[in-house]
Amino acid sequence: IQAMHVEVQRVLVAPSSTEQVRKKAALCLLRLTRTSPNLLSGREFAPRVANLLQDQHLGVLTSVMSLLSCLASQQTPEYEGLIPHVVHILSKLVMKKNCARDYLYYRTPSPWLQIKLLKFLQLYPNAIENNTAEYTSQLINVVSKIMIETDVSESINKSNADHAILFEAVNLIVVWGPTCPVEM
């Protein structure tokens, strides 16, 4: 398993790998990590994940966020430095609605990725206090927009997707607890 683990990591971060290969490699590494959680060191792998979070392909980002959520739940402090990257991606989706047409679900930009991003942030209840003012205000703006603009629509599918995002935003506020900004 160790040899396969190393090879999958190499394929995942290789610049020559296509989006399709990186998606599959992230999911394969997720499976390997669940099987043998001690094979991957967060301190060494976090910078590689940071590079992967800069990918423009939402399919790759969704697969990487699945992997990152698993890794962060096992070694939470090691991946705290990735919060600004996650906030930036969430901001692009929620505030700018920056999303390829293939990843729009009833005019909601990649709801599955938004949910994964919000769940990752829930692992860090002190994220508001421990990050720069820029990312903190960006995160507050994103969560506020989700809270204010989620509405019931005629399409049950759109309502379900939007409300799933809303529930994760509410869960994030609950996790923040007393550190939650007054604006919320």
PDB file of C-alpha atoms in Angstrom:
ATOM      1  CA  ILE A   1       0.000   0.000   0.000  1.00  0.00           C
ATOM      2  CA  GLN A   2       2.911   2.363   0.780  1.00  0.00           C
ATOM      3  CA  ALA A   3       4.265   2.151  -2.784  1.00  0.00           C
ATOM      4  CA  MET A   4       0.836   2.765  -4.303  1.00  0.00           C
ATOM      5  CA  HIS A   5       0.255   5.639  -1.880  1.00  0.00           C
ATOM      6  CA  VAL A   6       3.449   7.366  -3.028  1.00  0.00           C
ATOM      7  CA  GLU A   7       2.674   6.792  -6.698  1.00  0.00           C
ATOM      8  CA  VAL A   8      -0.879   8.158  -6.404  1.00  0.00           C
ATOM      9  CA  GLN A   9       0.454  11.264  -4.612  1.00  0.00           C
ATOM     10  CA  ARG A  10       2.950  11.792  -7.418  1.00  0.00           C
ATOM     11  CA  VAL A  11       0.255  11.477 -10.083  1.00  0.00           C
ATOM     12  CA  LEU A  12      -2.058  13.811  -8.161  1.00  0.00           C
ATOM     13  CA  VAL A  13       0.426  16.676  -7.991  1.00  0.00           C
ATOM     14  CA  ALA A  14       2.144  16.117 -11.350  1.00  0.00           C
ATOM     15  CA  PRO A  15       1.666  19.132 -13.640  1.00  0.00           C
ATOM     16  CA  SER A  16       1.391  16.799 -16.637  1.00  0.00           C
ATOM     17  CA  SER A  17      -1.690  15.018 -15.206  1.00  0.00           C
ATOM     18  CA  THR A  18      -4.998  15.897 -16.823  1.00  0.00           C
ATOM     19  CA  GLU A  19      -8.003  17.095 -14.812  1.00  0.00           C
ATOM     20  CA  GLN A  20      -9.613  13.682 -15.143  1.00  0.00           C
ATOM     21  CA  VAL A  21      -6.508  11.939 -13.795  1.00  0.00           C
ATOM     22  CA  ARG A  22      -6.157  14.407 -10.889  1.00  0.00           C
ATOM     23  CA  LYS A  23      -9.812  13.872  -9.916  1.00  0.00           C
ATOM     24  CA  LYS A  24      -9.368  10.094  -9.904  1.00  0.00           C
ATOM     25  CA  ALA A  25      -6.016  10.321  -8.096  1.00  0.00           C
ATOM     26  CA  ALA A  26      -7.537  12.500  -5.342  1.00  0.00           C
ATOM     27  CA  LEU A  27     -10.369  10.013  -4.830  1.00  0.00           C
ATOM     28  CA  CYS A  28      -7.944   7.067  -4.926  1.00  0.00           C
ATOM     29  CA  LEU A  29      -5.735   8.777  -2.340  1.00  0.00           C
ATOM     30  CA  LEU A  30      -8.837   9.401  -0.230  1.00  0.00           C
ATOM     31  CA  ARG A  31      -9.599   5.677  -0.293  1.00  0.00           C
ATOM     32  CA  LEU A  32      -5.993   4.779   0.540  1.00  0.00           C
ATOM     33  CA  THR A  33      -5.944   7.326   3.370  1.00  0.00           C
ATOM     34  CA  ARG A  34      -9.107   5.877   4.862  1.00  0.00           C
ATOM     35  CA  THR A  35      -7.554   2.410   4.688  1.00  0.00           C
ATOM     36  CA  SER A  36      -4.183   3.465   6.131  1.00  0.00           C
ATOM     37  CA  PRO A  37      -4.471   6.882   7.785  1.00  0.00           C
ATOM     38  CA  ASN A  38      -0.851   7.034   8.979  1.00  0.00           C
ATOM     39  CA  LEU A  39       0.727   6.916   5.527  1.00  0.00           C
ATOM     40  CA  LEU A  40       0.295  10.621   4.809  1.00  0.00           C
ATOM     41  CA  SER A  41       1.967  13.376   6.832  1.00  0.00           C
ATOM     42  CA  GLY A  42      -0.072  16.559   6.982  1.00  0.00           C
ATOM     43  CA  ARG A  43       2.993  18.729   7.469  1.00  0.00           C
ATOM     44  CA  GLU A  44       4.487  17.481   4.202  1.00  0.00           C
ATOM     45  CA  PHE A  45       1.288  17.173   2.181  1.00  0.00           C
ATOM     46  CA  ALA A  46      -0.488  20.444   3.125  1.00  0.00           C
ATOM     47  CA  PRO A  47       1.589  22.597   0.710  1.00  0.00           C
ATOM     48  CA  ARG A  48       0.738  20.213  -2.126  1.00  0.00           C
ATOM     49  CA  VAL A  49      -2.952  20.451  -1.285  1.00  0.00           C
ATOM     50  CA  ALA A  50      -2.607  24.257  -1.313  1.00  0.00           C
ATOM     51  CA  ASN A  51      -1.391  24.030  -4.911  1.00  0.00           C
ATOM     52  CA  LEU A  52      -4.256  21.717  -5.822  1.00  0.00           C
ATOM     53  CA  LEU A  53      -6.757  24.189  -4.337  1.00  0.00           C
ATOM     54  CA  GLN A  54      -5.629  26.727  -6.907  1.00  0.00           C
ATOM     55  CA  ASP A  55      -6.868  24.516  -9.740  1.00  0.00           C
ATOM     56  CA  GLN A  56      -9.564  26.160 -11.862  1.00  0.00           C
ATOM     57  CA  HIS A  57     -11.399  22.912 -12.642  1.00  0.00           C
ATOM     58  CA  LEU A  58     -14.318  22.489 -10.226  1.00  0.00           C
ATOM     59  CA  GLY A  59     -14.294  18.708 -10.599  1.00  0.00           C
ATOM     60  CA  VAL A  60     -10.695  18.592  -9.384  1.00  0.00           C
ATOM     61  CA  LEU A  61     -11.529  20.984  -6.539  1.00  0.00           C
ATOM     62  CA  THR A  62     -14.488  18.856  -5.462  1.00  0.00           C
ATOM     63  CA  SER A  63     -12.354  15.696  -5.384  1.00  0.00           C
ATOM     64  CA  VAL A  64      -9.520  17.472  -3.576  1.00  0.00           C
ATOM     65  CA  MET A  65     -11.972  18.847  -0.998  1.00  0.00           C
ATOM     66  CA  SER A  66     -13.209  15.318  -0.302  1.00  0.00           C
ATOM     67  CA  LEU A  67      -9.615  14.288   0.318  1.00  0.00           C
ATOM     68  CA  LEU A  68      -8.852  17.412   2.343  1.00  0.00           C
ATOM     69  CA  SER A  69     -11.892  16.982   4.573  1.00  0.00           C
ATOM     70  CA  CYS A  70     -10.770  13.464   5.431  1.00  0.00           C
ATOM     71  CA  LEU A  71      -7.177  14.536   6.064  1.00  0.00           C
ATOM     72  CA  ALA A  72      -8.180  17.561   8.127  1.00  0.00           C
ATOM     73  CA  SER A  73     -10.545  15.522  10.277  1.00  0.00           C
ATOM     74  CA  GLN A  74      -7.589  13.250  11.147  1.00  0.00           C
ATOM     75  CA  GLN A  75      -4.900  15.940  11.550  1.00  0.00           C
ATOM     76  CA  THR A  76      -6.812  19.198  12.019  1.00  0.00           C
ATOM     77  CA  PRO A  77      -3.946  21.593  12.946  1.00  0.00           C
ATOM     78  CA  GLU A  78      -1.819  20.528   9.981  1.00  0.00           C
ATOM     79  CA  TYR A  79      -4.336  21.870   7.456  1.00  0.00           C
ATOM     80  CA  GLU A  80      -5.427  25.074   9.190  1.00  0.00           C
ATOM     81  CA  GLY A  81      -3.191  27.092   6.881  1.00  0.00           C
ATOM     82  CA  LEU A  82      -5.453  26.146   3.966  1.00  0.00           C
ATOM     83  CA  ILE A  83      -8.411  28.131   5.323  1.00  0.00           C
ATOM     84  CA  PRO A  84      -7.629  31.222   3.172  1.00  0.00           C
ATOM     85  CA  HIS A  85      -7.617  29.052   0.026  1.00  0.00           C
ATOM     86  CA  VAL A  86     -10.963  27.507   0.987  1.00  0.00           C
ATOM     87  CA  VAL A  87     -12.489  30.924   1.758  1.00  0.00           C
ATOM     88  CA  HIS A  88     -11.258  32.238  -1.599  1.00  0.00           C
ATOM     89  CA  ILE A  89     -12.882  29.358  -3.512  1.00  0.00           C
ATOM     90  CA  LEU A  90     -16.125  29.739  -1.554  1.00  0.00           C
ATOM     91  CA  SER A  91     -16.121  33.471  -2.238  1.00  0.00           C
ATOM     92  CA  LYS A  92     -15.689  32.912  -5.972  1.00  0.00           C
ATOM     93  CA  LEU A  93     -18.674  30.558  -5.997  1.00  0.00           C
ATOM     94  CA  VAL A  94     -21.020  32.519  -3.725  1.00  0.00           C
ATOM     95  CA  MET A  95     -20.140  36.162  -4.311  1.00  0.00           C
ATOM     96  CA  LYS A  96     -19.057  36.141  -7.959  1.00  0.00           C
ATOM     97  CA  LYS A  97     -20.956  33.017  -9.049  1.00  0.00           C
ATOM     98  CA  ASN A  98     -17.763  32.117 -10.919  1.00  0.00           C
ATOM     99  CA  CYS A  99     -18.574  28.654 -12.187  1.00  0.00           C
ATOM    100  CA  ALA A 100     -18.323  26.696 -15.414  1.00  0.00           C
ATOM    101  CA  ARG A 101     -21.711  25.999 -16.952  1.00  0.00           C
ATOM    102  CA  ASP A 102     -21.219  22.249 -16.429  1.00  0.00           C
ATOM    103  CA  TYR A 103     -21.135  22.796 -12.665  1.00  0.00           C
ATOM    104  CA  LEU A 104     -24.261  24.933 -12.365  1.00  0.00           C
ATOM    105  CA  TYR A 105     -27.085  23.038 -10.712  1.00  0.00           C
ATOM    106  CA  TYR A 106     -30.353  24.893 -11.266  1.00  0.00           C
ATOM    107  CA  ARG A 107     -28.401  28.191 -11.393  1.00  0.00           C
ATOM    108  CA  THR A 108     -26.566  27.367  -8.140  1.00  0.00           C
ATOM    109  CA  PRO A 109     -22.795  27.240  -8.654  1.00  0.00           C
ATOM    110  CA  SER A 110     -21.465  23.813  -7.672  1.00  0.00           C
ATOM    111  CA  PRO A 111     -23.542  23.244  -4.519  1.00  0.00           C
ATOM    112  CA  TRP A 112     -21.641  20.057  -3.640  1.00  0.00           C
ATOM    113  CA  LEU A 113     -18.353  21.930  -3.582  1.00  0.00           C
ATOM    114  CA  GLN A 114     -19.871  24.750  -1.512  1.00  0.00           C
ATOM    115  CA  ILE A 115     -21.080  22.211   1.048  1.00  0.00           C
ATOM    116  CA  LYS A 116     -17.649  20.542   1.219  1.00  0.00           C
ATOM    117  CA  LEU A 117     -15.972  23.925   1.703  1.00  0.00           C
ATOM    118  CA  LEU A 118     -18.360  24.894   4.508  1.00  0.00           C
ATOM    119  CA  LYS A 119     -17.917  21.508   6.211  1.00  0.00           C
ATOM    120  CA  PHE A 120     -14.140  21.927   6.078  1.00  0.00           C
ATOM    121  CA  LEU A 121     -14.434  25.339   7.731  1.00  0.00           C
ATOM    122  CA  GLN A 122     -16.543  23.768  10.494  1.00  0.00           C
ATOM    123  CA  LEU A 123     -13.439  21.848  11.592  1.00  0.00           C
ATOM    124  CA  TYR A 124     -11.894  25.174  12.635  1.00  0.00           C
ATOM    125  CA  PRO A 125     -14.113  26.937  15.184  1.00  0.00           C
ATOM    126  CA  ASN A 126     -11.468  29.618  15.770  1.00  0.00           C
ATOM    127  CA  ALA A 127     -10.989  30.434  12.087  1.00  0.00           C
ATOM    128  CA  ILE A 128     -12.558  33.866  12.563  1.00  0.00           C
ATOM    129  CA  GLU A 129     -10.036  34.820  15.246  1.00  0.00           C
ATOM    130  CA  ASN A 130      -6.922  33.178  13.811  1.00  0.00           C
ATOM    131  CA  ASN A 131      -6.952  34.524  10.249  1.00  0.00           C
ATOM    132  CA  THR A 132      -6.247  37.859   8.642  1.00  0.00           C
ATOM    133  CA  ALA A 133      -8.915  40.531   8.563  1.00  0.00           C
ATOM    134  CA  GLU A 134      -9.183  40.169   4.774  1.00  0.00           C
ATOM    135  CA  TYR A 135     -10.187  36.495   4.894  1.00  0.00           C
ATOM    136  CA  THR A 136     -12.332  36.977   7.968  1.00  0.00           C
ATOM    137  CA  SER A 137     -14.377  39.723   6.325  1.00  0.00           C
ATOM    138  CA  GLN A 138     -14.553  37.726   3.099  1.00  0.00           C
ATOM    139  CA  LEU A 139     -15.876  34.709   5.007  1.00  0.00           C
ATOM    140  CA  ILE A 140     -18.406  36.820   6.915  1.00  0.00           C
ATOM    141  CA  ASN A 141     -19.628  38.345   3.636  1.00  0.00           C
ATOM    142  CA  VAL A 142     -19.999  34.901   2.057  1.00  0.00           C
ATOM    143  CA  VAL A 143     -21.931  33.430   4.991  1.00  0.00           C
ATOM    144  CA  SER A 144     -24.097  36.552   5.223  1.00  0.00           C
ATOM    145  CA  LYS A 145     -24.957  36.341   1.539  1.00  0.00           C
ATOM    146  CA  ILE A 146     -25.905  32.684   1.899  1.00  0.00           C
ATOM    147  CA  MET A 147     -28.091  33.506   4.910  1.00  0.00           C
ATOM    148  CA  ILE A 148     -29.823  36.474   3.279  1.00  0.00           C
ATOM    149  CA  GLU A 149     -30.270  35.307  -0.294  1.00  0.00           C
ATOM    150  CA  THR A 150     -31.383  31.716   0.190  1.00  0.00           C
ATOM    151  CA  ASP A 151     -35.000  31.602  -0.820  1.00  0.00           C
ATOM    152  CA  VAL A 152     -37.624  29.034  -1.703  1.00  0.00           C
ATOM    153  CA  SER A 153     -37.900  28.625  -5.458  1.00  0.00           C
ATOM    154  CA  GLU A 154     -40.392  26.917  -7.693  1.00  0.00           C
ATOM    155  CA  SER A 155     -37.905  24.173  -8.473  1.00  0.00           C
ATOM    156  CA  ILE A 156     -37.664  21.654  -5.654  1.00  0.00           C
ATOM    157  CA  ASN A 157     -34.167  20.699  -6.847  1.00  0.00           C
ATOM    158  CA  LYS A 158     -32.912  24.284  -6.625  1.00  0.00           C
ATOM    159  CA  SER A 159     -34.528  24.741  -3.212  1.00  0.00           C
ATOM    160  CA  ASN A 160     -32.949  21.534  -1.937  1.00  0.00           C
ATOM    161  CA  ALA A 161     -29.478  22.526  -3.162  1.00  0.00           C
ATOM    162  CA  ASP A 162     -29.763  26.074  -1.814  1.00  0.00           C
ATOM    163  CA  HIS A 163     -31.099  24.930   1.540  1.00  0.00           C
ATOM    164  CA  ALA A 164     -28.373  22.297   1.910  1.00  0.00           C
ATOM    165  CA  ILE A 165     -25.837  25.114   1.536  1.00  0.00           C
ATOM    166  CA  LEU A 166     -27.827  27.240   3.983  1.00  0.00           C
ATOM    167  CA  PHE A 167     -27.856  24.442   6.587  1.00  0.00           C
ATOM    168  CA  GLU A 168     -24.071  24.086   6.368  1.00  0.00           C
ATOM    169  CA  ALA A 169     -23.681  27.860   6.728  1.00  0.00           C
ATOM    170  CA  VAL A 170     -25.876  27.732   9.838  1.00  0.00           C
ATOM    171  CA  ASN A 171     -23.803  24.818  11.162  1.00  0.00           C
ATOM    172  CA  LEU A 172     -20.684  26.935  10.630  1.00  0.00           C
ATOM    173  CA  ILE A 173     -22.210  29.773  12.663  1.00  0.00           C
ATOM    174  CA  VAL A 174     -23.122  27.305  15.409  1.00  0.00           C
ATOM    175  CA  VAL A 175     -19.536  25.984  15.429  1.00  0.00           C
ATOM    176  CA  TRP A 176     -18.238  29.534  15.775  1.00  0.00           C
ATOM    177  CA  GLY A 177     -20.375  29.873  18.890  1.00  0.00           C
ATOM    178  CA  PRO A 178     -19.519  32.935  20.980  1.00  0.00           C
ATOM    179  CA  THR A 179     -16.766  33.966  18.559  1.00  0.00           C
ATOM    180  CA  CYS A 180     -19.392  34.499  15.847  1.00  0.00           C
ATOM    181  CA  PRO A 181     -19.302  38.081  14.571  1.00  0.00           C
ATOM    182  CA  VAL A 182     -22.171  40.327  15.623  1.00  0.00           C
ATOM    183  CA  GLU A 183     -23.090  40.918  11.946  1.00  0.00           C
ATOM    184  CA  MET A 184     -24.415  37.371  11.796  1.00  0.00           C
TER     185      MET A 184
END
